[in-house]
CSV table of C-alpha atoms in Angstrom, one decimal:
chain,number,residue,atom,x,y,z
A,1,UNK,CA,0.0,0.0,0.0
A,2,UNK,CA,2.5,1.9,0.8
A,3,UNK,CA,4.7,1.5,-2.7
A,4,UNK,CA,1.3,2.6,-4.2
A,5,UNK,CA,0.8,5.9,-2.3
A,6,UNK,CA,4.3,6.8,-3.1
A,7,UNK,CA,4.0,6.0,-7.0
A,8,UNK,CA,0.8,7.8,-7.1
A,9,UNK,CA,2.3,10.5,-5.6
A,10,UNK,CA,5.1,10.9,-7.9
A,11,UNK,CA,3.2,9.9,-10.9
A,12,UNK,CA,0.8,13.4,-10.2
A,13,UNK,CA,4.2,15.2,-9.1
A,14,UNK,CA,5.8,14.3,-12.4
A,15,UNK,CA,2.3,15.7,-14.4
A,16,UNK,CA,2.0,18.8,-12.2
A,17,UNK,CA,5.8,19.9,-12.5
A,18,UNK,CA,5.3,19.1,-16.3
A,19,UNK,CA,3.7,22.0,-17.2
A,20,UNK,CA,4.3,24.5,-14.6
A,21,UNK,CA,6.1,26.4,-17.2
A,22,UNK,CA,6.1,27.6,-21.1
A,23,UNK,CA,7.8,24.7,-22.3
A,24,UNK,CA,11.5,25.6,-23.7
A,25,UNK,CA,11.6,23.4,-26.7
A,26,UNK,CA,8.7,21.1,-27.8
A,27,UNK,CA,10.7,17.7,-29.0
A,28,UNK,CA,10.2,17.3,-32.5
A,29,UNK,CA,8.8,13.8,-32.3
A,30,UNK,CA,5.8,14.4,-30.5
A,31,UNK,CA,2.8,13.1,-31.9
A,32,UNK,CA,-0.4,15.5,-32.4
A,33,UNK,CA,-1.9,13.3,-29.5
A,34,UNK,CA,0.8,13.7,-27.4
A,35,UNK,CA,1.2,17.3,-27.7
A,36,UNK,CA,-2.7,18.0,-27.3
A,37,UNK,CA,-2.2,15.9,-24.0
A,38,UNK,CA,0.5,17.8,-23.0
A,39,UNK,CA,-1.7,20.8,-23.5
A,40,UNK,CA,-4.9,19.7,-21.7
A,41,UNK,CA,-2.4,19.2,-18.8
A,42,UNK,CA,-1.2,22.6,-18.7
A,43,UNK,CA,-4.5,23.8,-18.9
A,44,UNK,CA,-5.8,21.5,-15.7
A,45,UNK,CA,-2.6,22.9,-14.0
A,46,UNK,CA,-4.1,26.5,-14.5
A,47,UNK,CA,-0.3,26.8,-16.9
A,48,UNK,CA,-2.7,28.4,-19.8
A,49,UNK,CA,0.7,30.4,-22.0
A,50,UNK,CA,2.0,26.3,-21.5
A,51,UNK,CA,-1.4,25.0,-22.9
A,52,UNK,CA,-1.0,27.9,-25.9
A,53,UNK,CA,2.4,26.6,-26.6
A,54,UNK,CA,1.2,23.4,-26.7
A,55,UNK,CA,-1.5,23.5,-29.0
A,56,UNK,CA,-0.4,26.2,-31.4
A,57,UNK,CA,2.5,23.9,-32.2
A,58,UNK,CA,-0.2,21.0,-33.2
A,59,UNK,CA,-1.5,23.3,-35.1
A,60,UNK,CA,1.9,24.4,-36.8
A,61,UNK,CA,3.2,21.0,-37.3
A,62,UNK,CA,-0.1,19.1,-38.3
A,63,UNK,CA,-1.9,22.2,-40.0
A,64,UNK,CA,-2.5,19.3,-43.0
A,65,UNK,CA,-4.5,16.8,-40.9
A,66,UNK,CA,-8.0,18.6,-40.4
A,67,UNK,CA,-9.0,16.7,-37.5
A,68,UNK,CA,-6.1,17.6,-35.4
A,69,UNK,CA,-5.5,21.8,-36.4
A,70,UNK,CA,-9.4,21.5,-35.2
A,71,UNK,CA,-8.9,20.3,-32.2
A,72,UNK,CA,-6.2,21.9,-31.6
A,73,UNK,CA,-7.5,25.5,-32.6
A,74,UNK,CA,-10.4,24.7,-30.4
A,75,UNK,CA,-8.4,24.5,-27.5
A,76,UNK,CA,-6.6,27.7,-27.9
A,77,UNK,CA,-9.7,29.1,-28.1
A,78,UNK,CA,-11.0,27.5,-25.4
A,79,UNK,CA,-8.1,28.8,-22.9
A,80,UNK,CA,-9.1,32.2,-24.4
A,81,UNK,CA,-12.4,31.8,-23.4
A,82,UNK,CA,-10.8,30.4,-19.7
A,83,UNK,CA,-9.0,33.7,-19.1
A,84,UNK,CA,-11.9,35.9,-20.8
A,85,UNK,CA,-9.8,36.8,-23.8
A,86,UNK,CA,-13.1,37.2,-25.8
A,87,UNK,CA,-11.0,39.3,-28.8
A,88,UNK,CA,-8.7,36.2,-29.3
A,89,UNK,CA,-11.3,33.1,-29.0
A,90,UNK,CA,-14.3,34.8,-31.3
A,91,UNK,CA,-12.9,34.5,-34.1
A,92,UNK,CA,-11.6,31.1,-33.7
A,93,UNK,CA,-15.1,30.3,-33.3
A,94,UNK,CA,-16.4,31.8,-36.1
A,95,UNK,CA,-13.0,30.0,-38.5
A,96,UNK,CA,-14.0,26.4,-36.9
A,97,UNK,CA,-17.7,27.2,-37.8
A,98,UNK,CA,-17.1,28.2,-40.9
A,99,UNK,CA,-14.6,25.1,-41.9
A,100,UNK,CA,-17.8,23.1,-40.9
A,101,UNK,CA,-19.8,25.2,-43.2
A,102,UNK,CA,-17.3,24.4,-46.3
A,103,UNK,CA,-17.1,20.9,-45.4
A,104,UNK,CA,-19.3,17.3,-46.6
A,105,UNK,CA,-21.4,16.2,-43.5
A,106,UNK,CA,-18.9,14.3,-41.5
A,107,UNK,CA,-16.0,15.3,-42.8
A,108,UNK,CA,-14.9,16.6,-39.1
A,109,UNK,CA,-15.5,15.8,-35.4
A,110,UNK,CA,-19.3,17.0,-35.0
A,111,UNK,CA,-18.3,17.8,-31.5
A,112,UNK,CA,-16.2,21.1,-31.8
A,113,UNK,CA,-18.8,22.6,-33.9
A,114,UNK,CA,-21.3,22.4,-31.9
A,115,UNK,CA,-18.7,23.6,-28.5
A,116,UNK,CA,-17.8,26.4,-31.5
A,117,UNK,CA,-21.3,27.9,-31.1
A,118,UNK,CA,-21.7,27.0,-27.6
A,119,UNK,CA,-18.7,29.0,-27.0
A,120,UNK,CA,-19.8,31.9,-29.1
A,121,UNK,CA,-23.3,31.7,-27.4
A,122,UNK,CA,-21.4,32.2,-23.9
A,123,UNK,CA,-19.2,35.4,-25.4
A,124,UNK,CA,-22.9,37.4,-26.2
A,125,UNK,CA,-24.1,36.1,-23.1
A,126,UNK,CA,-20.9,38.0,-21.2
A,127,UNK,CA,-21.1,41.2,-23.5
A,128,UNK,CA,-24.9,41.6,-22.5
């Protein structure tokens, strides 16, 4: 029981301490998974200019795979939303809904577009 306490313990010490900074270099090798992982732990760990770094590189270095840069660009607009940056994450909205506009039925996750309006909804709601 013991052993267990202790690798619990370091296991969440190892996540927290992971993102208590902007990362210094992103390695090069890291998957879009990964790197969207990495970000939604900065973001639980309140380390939002970490989550930023984070997902604007998926975004940079898998801008080609749709499913990921959506994702991706959702979450940055998400941490926007987070830290009331209303300027930054409307029109992030507004692209994401408008991708889905351009695109065949099911051509993306249905789920971000549908957050993309939620999250929209909410930024009239706080300008009102």
């Amino acid at each position: 029981m013991k052993r267990f306490l202790l690798l619990t313990v370091g296991l969440f010490s190892i996540m927290f301490f992971s993102c208590s900074s902007v990362p210094k270099q992103i390695p090069e090798n890291m998957t879009s998974q990964e790197l969207i992982q990495r970000g939604q732990e900065c973001f639980e760990a309140g380390n939002y200019p970490g989550a930023l770094e984070y997902y604007n590189t998926a975004v940079s270095r898998y801008s080609d795979w749709p499913s990921v840069y959506i994702e991706a660009r959702y979450e940055i607009a998400h941490v926007y939303m987070k830290t009331k940056n209303y300027e930054k994450a409307e029109p992030i909205f507004n692209e994401l809904i408008e991708l889905y506009k351009q695109a065949s039925p099911g051509a993306y996750p249905a789920a971000y577009k549908k957050l993309s309006e939620i999250g929209l909804e909410k930024i009239q709601e706080a300008r009102s």
